mmCIF file of C-alpha atoms in Angstrom:
data_model
loop_
_atom_site.group_PDB
_atom_site.id
_atom_site.type_symbol
_atom_site.label_atom_id
_atom_site.label_comp_id
_atom_site.label_asym_id
_atom_site.label_seq_id
_atom_site.Cartn_x
_atom_site.Cartn_y
_atom_site.Cartn_z
ATOM 1 C CA LYS H 1 58.896 92.302 65.011
ATOM 2 C CA GLY H 2 58.423 88.561 65.407
ATOM 3 C CA LEU H 3 58.491 88.586 69.197
ATOM 4 C CA ARG H 4 56.012 86.601 71.251
ATOM 5 C CA VAL H 5 54.988 88.170 74.541
ATOM 6 C CA LEU H 6 52.899 86.760 77.375
ATOM 7 C CA GLY H 7 51.672 89.139 80.053
ATOM 8 C CA VAL H 8 50.954 88.077 83.613
ATOM 9 C CA ASP H 9 48.799 90.042 86.035
ATOM 10 C CA PHE H 10 46.634 89.346 89.060
ATOM 11 C CA ASP H 11 44.113 92.092 88.331
ATOM 12 C CA SER H 12 41.167 90.472 86.531
ATOM 13 C CA ASP H 13 40.031 93.838 85.093
ATOM 14 C CA ILE H 14 43.407 94.322 83.441
ATOM 15 C CA ILE H 15 43.272 90.758 82.118
ATOM 16 C CA ARG H 16 39.868 91.382 80.495
ATOM 17 C CA ARG H 17 40.953 94.698 78.959
ATOM 18 C CA CYS H 18 44.127 93.181 77.533
ATOM 19 C CA GLN H 19 42.318 90.150 76.138
ATOM 20 C CA LYS H 20 39.759 92.428 74.430
ATOM 21 C CA ARG H 21 42.695 94.159 72.711
ATOM 22 C CA GLY H 22 44.139 90.823 71.571
ATOM 23 C CA ILE H 23 47.054 90.857 74.002
ATOM 24 C CA ASP H 24 48.206 87.447 75.250
ATOM 25 C CA VAL H 25 47.859 87.656 79.014
ATOM 26 C CA ILE H 26 47.095 85.220 81.802
ATOM 27 C CA TYR H 27 45.932 85.602 85.359
ATOM 28 C CA GLY H 28 48.512 84.812 88.021
ATOM 29 C CA ASP H 29 50.936 86.082 90.628
ATOM 30 C CA ALA H 30 54.371 86.383 89.063
ATOM 31 C CA THR H 31 55.960 86.267 92.523
ATOM 32 C CA ASP H 32 54.402 82.879 93.348
ATOM 33 C CA PRO H 33 57.087 80.242 92.668
ATOM 34 C CA HIS H 34 54.453 77.542 92.129
ATOM 35 C CA PHE H 35 52.715 79.669 89.488
ATOM 36 C CA VAL H 36 55.989 80.567 87.766
ATOM 37 C CA GLU H 37 56.869 76.889 87.443
ATOM 38 C CA THR H 38 53.699 76.392 85.355
ATOM 39 C CA LEU H 39 54.712 78.999 82.772
ATOM 40 C CA PRO H 40 55.932 77.885 79.335
ATOM 41 C CA LEU H 41 59.593 78.857 79.877
ATOM 42 C CA GLU H 42 61.289 76.758 77.202
ATOM 43 C CA GLY H 43 63.064 79.148 74.840
ATOM 44 C CA VAL H 44 62.115 82.283 76.799
ATOM 45 C CA GLN H 45 64.840 84.863 76.290
ATOM 46 C CA TRP H 46 63.686 87.545 78.729
ATOM 47 C CA VAL H 47 61.427 87.943 81.728
ATOM 48 C CA ILE H 48 60.577 91.605 82.156
ATOM 49 C CA SER H 49 58.945 92.780 85.355
ATOM 50 C CA ALA H 50 57.632 96.243 86.053
ATOM 51 C CA ILE H 51 56.571 95.414 89.625
ATOM 52 C CA PRO H 52 57.267 98.627 91.567
ATOM 53 C CA ASP H 53 59.304 98.669 94.747
ATOM 54 C CA TYR H 54 56.369 99.814 96.900
ATOM 55 C CA TYR H 55 55.102 96.218 96.965
ATOM 56 C CA ALA H 56 58.227 95.379 98.949
ATOM 57 C CA LYS H 57 57.229 97.909 101.576
ATOM 58 C CA VAL H 58 53.753 96.373 101.865
ATOM 59 C CA ALA H 59 54.794 92.709 101.853
ATOM 60 C CA HIS H 60 58.070 93.180 103.755
ATOM 61 C CA GLU H 61 59.752 91.077 101.060
ATOM 62 C CA ASP H 62 60.819 92.442 97.721
ATOM 63 C CA PRO H 63 58.844 90.504 95.091
ATOM 64 C CA ARG H 64 61.503 91.344 92.509
ATOM 65 C CA ILE H 65 64.082 89.390 94.520
ATOM 66 C CA THR H 66 61.611 86.511 94.747
ATOM 67 C CA LEU H 67 61.317 86.629 90.955
ATOM 68 C CA ILE H 68 65.083 86.481 90.492
ATOM 69 C CA GLN H 69 65.441 83.572 92.894
ATOM 70 C CA THR H 70 62.516 81.667 91.401
ATOM 71 C CA PHE H 71 63.590 81.982 87.781
ATOM 72 C CA HIS H 72 67.221 81.172 88.540
ATOM 73 C CA GLY H 73 66.007 78.040 90.318
ATOM 74 C CA ILE H 74 64.103 76.685 87.290
ATOM 75 C CA SER H 75 66.308 74.562 85.058
ATOM 76 C CA ALA H 76 64.099 75.116 81.962
ATOM 77 C CA PHE H 77 64.699 78.874 82.177
ATOM 78 C CA LYS H 78 67.852 79.907 80.331
ATOM 79 C CA GLY H 79 66.896 83.533 79.747
ATOM 80 C CA LYS H 80 67.631 86.825 81.421
ATOM 81 C CA ILE H 81 65.682 88.968 83.868
ATOM 82 C CA ALA H 82 64.946 92.697 83.524
ATOM 83 C CA LEU H 83 63.464 94.593 86.462
ATOM 84 C CA ALA H 84 62.174 98.092 87.133
ATOM 85 C CA ALA H 85 63.968 100.214 89.727
ATOM 86 C CA GLN H 86 62.904 103.529 91.224
ATOM 87 C CA ASN H 87 66.330 105.081 91.807
ATOM 88 C CA ASP H 88 70.078 104.387 91.642
ATOM 89 C CA SER H 89 70.190 102.753 95.073
ATOM 90 C CA ASP H 90 67.332 100.428 94.153
ATOM 91 C CA ALA H 91 69.025 99.591 90.852
ATOM 92 C CA HIS H 92 72.291 98.779 92.599
ATOM 93 C CA HIS H 93 70.466 96.483 95.040
ATOM 94 C CA LEU H 94 68.742 94.586 92.187
ATOM 95 C CA LYS H 95 71.952 94.281 90.198
ATOM 96 C CA HIS H 96 73.677 92.882 93.295
ATOM 97 C CA LYS H 97 70.883 90.263 93.467
ATOM 98 C CA HIS H 98 71.722 89.195 89.877
ATOM 99 C CA ALA H 99 69.167 91.018 87.756
ATOM 100 C CA ASP H 100 70.505 91.073 84.192
ATOM 101 C CA LEU H 101 69.036 94.421 83.216
ATOM 102 C CA ILE H 102 67.622 97.297 85.237
ATOM 103 C CA PHE H 103 65.327 99.900 83.750
ATOM 104 C CA MET H 104 64.169 103.053 85.507
ATOM 105 C CA PRO H 105 60.861 104.124 83.932
ATOM 106 C CA PHE H 106 60.430 107.177 86.150
ATOM 107 C CA GLN H 107 63.794 108.792 85.438
#
């Protein structure tokens, strides 16, 4: 449909499988502000993250909030941010933190 997509993951096995299938993907941590600043963000319309909320329970910080803050802090990024939520309460929390679109893949 004329869309260009770049995947980001920190699992090298997933990277290899995607590359074998011809999917544009790079290795990196999407919640690392220094990594995000290296991405080609000029003209990007959407950042879509399916990072589940259980990472927040492990890291004690919600990586989705880090994503929102990082992207909003980069002047070259003029797009919108879509994030996955697990339930209505989670969705409300992300919307309050200025996510542009919330999707709930498990509902």
